[in-house]
Coordinates of C-alpha atoms in Angstrom, one line a residue:
X1 CA 54.2 130.9 99.4
X2 CA 56.8 128.0 99.6
X3 CA 59.7 128.7 97.5
X4 CA 59.3 126.9 94.0
X5 CA 60.9 123.4 93.6
X6 CA 62.9 122.4 90.1
X7 CA 59.9 120.4 89.6
X8 CA 57.7 123.3 89.8
X9 CA 59.4 125.9 88.1
X10 CA 58.6 125.2 84.5
X11 CA 54.9 125.4 84.5
X12 CA 55.0 128.9 86.0
X13 CA 57.4 130.1 83.4
X14 CA 55.2 129.0 80.4
X15 CA 52.0 131.1 82.2
X16 CA 53.7 134.4 82.5
X17 CA 52.0 137.0 80.0
X18 CA 54.4 138.4 77.5
X19 CA 52.4 141.2 75.9
X20 CA 51.8 143.6 78.6
X21 CA 53.6 146.9 78.9
X22 CA 56.9 145.4 80.0
X23 CA 56.5 142.2 78.1
X24 CA 55.9 139.9 81.1
X25 CA 58.8 141.5 83.4
X26 CA 56.7 142.9 86.1
X27 CA 54.6 139.8 85.9
X28 CA 57.6 137.4 86.4
X29 CA 59.4 139.8 89.2
X30 CA 56.0 139.8 91.1
X31 CA 55.8 136.2 91.0
X32 CA 59.4 136.0 92.0
X33 CA 59.2 137.9 95.0
X34 CA 55.8 136.1 96.1
X35 CA 57.6 132.7 95.6
X36 CA 60.8 133.5 97.6
X37 CA 61.5 135.4 100.8
X38 CA 63.8 138.1 101.0
X39 CA 66.5 135.8 102.5
X40 CA 66.0 133.4 99.3
X41 CA 66.3 135.8 96.5
X42 CA 68.9 138.1 95.4
X43 CA 69.8 140.3 92.0
X44 CA 72.9 140.2 90.8
X45 CA 73.1 143.5 89.2
X46 CA 76.1 144.8 86.3
X47 CA 74.5 148.3 86.6
X48 CA 74.3 148.5 82.7
X49 CA 71.1 149.9 80.8
X50 CA 69.3 146.7 81.6
X51 CA 70.0 146.5 85.0
X52 CA 68.6 150.0 85.5
X53 CA 65.5 148.8 84.0
X54 CA 65.3 145.7 86.3
X55 CA 66.1 147.6 89.5
X56 CA 63.7 150.3 88.7
X57 CA 61.1 147.3 88.1
X58 CA 62.3 145.6 91.3
X59 CA 62.0 148.4 93.4
X60 CA 58.2 148.6 92.6
X61 CA 57.4 145.3 93.7
X62 CA 60.0 144.9 96.5
X63 CA 61.5 148.2 97.5
X64 CA 63.9 146.8 99.9
X65 CA 65.1 144.0 97.9
X66 CA 68.6 142.9 97.7
X67 CA 70.7 143.7 95.0
X68 CA 74.4 142.4 94.6
X69 CA 77.0 143.7 92.4
X70 CA 80.3 142.1 91.9
X71 CA 83.1 144.3 92.6
X72 CA 86.1 143.1 90.6
X73 CA 88.2 146.3 91.6
X74 CA 88.5 146.6 87.9
X75 CA 85.5 148.4 86.9
X76 CA 85.0 151.7 85.1
X77 CA 84.6 154.8 87.3
X78 CA 81.8 155.6 85.4
X79 CA 80.1 152.3 86.9
X80 CA 80.6 153.2 90.3
X81 CA 79.3 156.7 89.7
X82 CA 76.0 155.7 88.3
X83 CA 75.6 152.8 91.6
X84 CA 75.9 156.0 93.8
X85 CA 73.3 157.8 91.8
X86 CA 70.8 154.5 92.0
X87 CA 71.6 154.5 95.6
X88 CA 70.3 158.2 95.9
X89 CA 67.5 157.4 93.7
X90 CA 66.7 154.3 95.5
X91 CA 67.4 154.6 99.1
X92 CA 65.6 151.6 100.5
X93 CA 67.5 149.1 98.2
X94 CA 69.8 146.8 99.9
X95 CA 72.8 147.3 97.5
X96 CA 75.6 145.2 98.5
X97 CA 79.3 145.5 96.6
X98 CA 80.5 142.0 96.8
X99 CA 84.4 141.8 96.6
X100 CA 86.5 138.8 95.7
X101 CA 88.3 136.9 98.2
X102 CA 91.6 137.9 96.4
X103 CA 92.8 141.6 95.8
X104 CA 94.5 142.8 92.8
X105 CA 97.9 142.8 94.3
X106 CA 97.5 139.2 95.8
X107 CA 96.2 137.7 92.7
X108 CA 99.2 139.5 91.1
X109 CA 101.2 137.5 93.7
X110 CA 99.3 134.3 92.9
X111 CA 99.0 134.2 89.3
X112 CA 101.4 136.9 87.8
X113 CA 100.5 140.4 86.4
X114 CA 97.5 141.1 84.1
X115 CA 96.1 137.6 84.4
X116 CA 92.9 138.9 82.3
X117 CA 95.2 138.9 79.5
X118 CA 96.9 135.5 80.0
X119 CA 93.7 133.7 81.0
X120 CA 90.8 135.7 81.2
X121 CA 88.6 132.6 82.1
X122 CA 90.9 131.9 85.3
X123 CA 90.5 136.0 86.0
X124 CA 86.6 135.8 85.6
X125 CA 86.2 132.9 87.9
X126 CA 88.4 134.4 90.4
X127 CA 86.9 137.9 90.5
X128 CA 83.1 137.0 89.3
X129 CA 82.1 133.3 89.4
X130 CA 83.5 132.7 93.2
X131 CA 81.9 136.0 94.5
X132 CA 78.6 135.2 93.1
X133 CA 78.9 131.8 94.5
X134 CA 79.3 133.0 97.7
X135 CA 76.7 135.6 97.2
X136 CA 74.2 133.3 96.2
X137 CA 74.8 130.8 99.2
X138 CA 71.6 129.2 100.3
X139 CA 69.7 131.3 98.0
X140 CA 67.1 129.5 96.2
X141 CA 66.9 132.1 93.3
X142 CA 68.9 134.9 91.7
X143 CA 67.6 137.3 89.0
X144 CA 69.8 138.5 86.0
X145 CA 69.3 140.6 83.0
X146 CA 69.7 138.8 80.3
X147 CA 68.1 139.2 77.3
X148 CA 67.6 136.9 74.2
X149 CA 68.5 139.8 71.7
X150 CA 71.6 140.1 73.1
X151 CA 73.7 137.3 71.9
X152 CA 73.6 133.8 70.1
X153 CA 74.4 132.1 73.6
X154 CA 71.5 133.8 75.4
X155 CA 68.9 133.5 72.3
X156 CA 67.4 130.7 74.2
X157 CA 67.1 132.0 77.7
X158 CA 63.5 131.5 79.2
X159 CA 62.1 133.5 82.1
X160 CA 62.6 130.8 84.7
X161 CA 66.0 128.8 84.1
X162 CA 67.5 125.8 85.9
X163 CA 70.8 127.0 86.8
X164 CA 73.2 124.0 87.2
X165 CA 76.2 125.7 88.1
X166 CA 74.5 127.7 91.2
X167 CA 72.1 124.8 91.8
X168 CA 69.3 127.2 91.9
X169 CA 66.7 129.1 89.6
X170 CA 67.9 131.7 87.3
X171 CA 65.0 134.2 86.7
X172 CA 65.5 136.5 83.6
X173 CA 62.6 139.1 83.6
X174 CA 63.8 140.9 80.4
X175 CA 64.2 138.0 77.7
X176 CA 61.6 139.7 75.3
X177 CA 63.1 143.1 75.0
X178 CA 64.8 145.0 72.6
X179 CA 67.8 147.2 73.2
X180 CA 65.5 150.0 71.9
X181 CA 63.1 149.1 74.4
X182 CA 65.6 149.2 77.0
X183 CA 66.5 152.6 76.5
X184 CA 63.0 153.6 75.6
X185 CA 62.0 152.8 79.2
X186 CA 65.2 154.9 80.7
X187 CA 64.5 157.9 79.0
X188 CA 60.7 157.4 79.8
X189 CA 61.4 157.2 83.6
X190 CA 64.4 159.8 83.8
X191 CA 66.3 156.8 85.2
X192 CA 70.4 157.5 85.8
X193 CA 72.4 155.4 83.6
X194 CA 76.2 154.5 82.9
X195 CA 77.7 157.6 80.9
X196 CA 79.7 154.9 79.0
X197 CA 76.5 153.9 77.3
X198 CA 76.5 156.9 75.2
X199 CA 80.1 156.4 73.9
X200 CA 79.8 153.4 72.2
X201 CA 79.8 151.1 75.2
X202 CA 76.6 149.1 75.0
X203 CA 77.6 146.0 77.1
X204 CA 80.1 147.3 80.2
X205 CA 82.4 145.0 82.2
X206 CA 85.8 145.6 83.7
X207 CA 87.8 148.1 81.8
X208 CA 90.6 145.8 80.3
X209 CA 88.2 143.8 79.2
X210 CA 85.7 146.3 77.4
X211 CA 85.6 148.3 74.4
X212 CA 83.7 150.6 72.5
X213 CA 81.9 149.1 69.2
X214 CA 80.5 150.3 66.0
X215 CA 77.1 151.1 65.5
X216 CA 76.2 147.7 64.0
X217 CA 78.0 145.4 66.5
X218 CA 76.0 143.2 68.8
X219 CA 75.7 144.3 72.4
X220 CA 78.3 141.8 73.3
X221 CA 80.9 142.8 70.8
X222 CA 82.8 145.0 72.7
X223 CA 83.6 142.5 75.6
X224 CA 87.0 140.7 75.5
X225 CA 87.7 141.7 71.5
X226 CA 91.0 140.1 71.5
X227 CA 89.6 137.0 72.6
X228 CA 87.3 134.3 71.8
X229 CA 85.7 134.4 75.2
X230 CA 82.2 136.1 74.9
X231 CA 81.0 135.3 78.8
X232 CA 82.7 135.6 81.6
X233 CA 81.5 132.5 83.1
X234 CA 78.2 133.2 85.1
X235 CA 75.9 132.3 82.6
X236 CA 77.7 129.4 81.3

């Protein structure tokens, strides 16, 4: 099947079934890997809870799928630990750890120490946005674990989204899932997950910018708590 053009994606998005066991996620992924060849699509994974669900679903559809992790060099050790477990659980997946062009030492020399405190947007741009832009390259589509429930900025996410920033199509299979459903799936399939999730961290990014949250906080409440920033820039 030829890759879907911008003019074709919306009718496909409206056609997905959302009342199945995976609320449309399996149907979306099956469509995605039929619509795009292995060189045209990539899953940009955070290896958080939603990511673990998506990895399991993707492995059932495309066992050798390309998965890219933006390795900022500022992640918690627990994040690297779960990546190692996922590699062991799904050995045929092509998991790439994508590093920024600048090392932390080079970033400090160019921008000063602790850029994430002084200008977190610039830090995210260097260590996340630019690496993803490079990783996407000529890709026609990328998969993301966004859920509508996560935050107001994600409340209107569709299965298929025209991504103006990266000039391709962003596929979000889990938009209708709740946090409880994510964990029900993980537990039912005995999947490895980041240990920090059980320590009050619903959303896990770089350690300088991620904090534990209270039980009643939304899933993004622990990110950039000392700043008005709510997104790293990949989805805005």
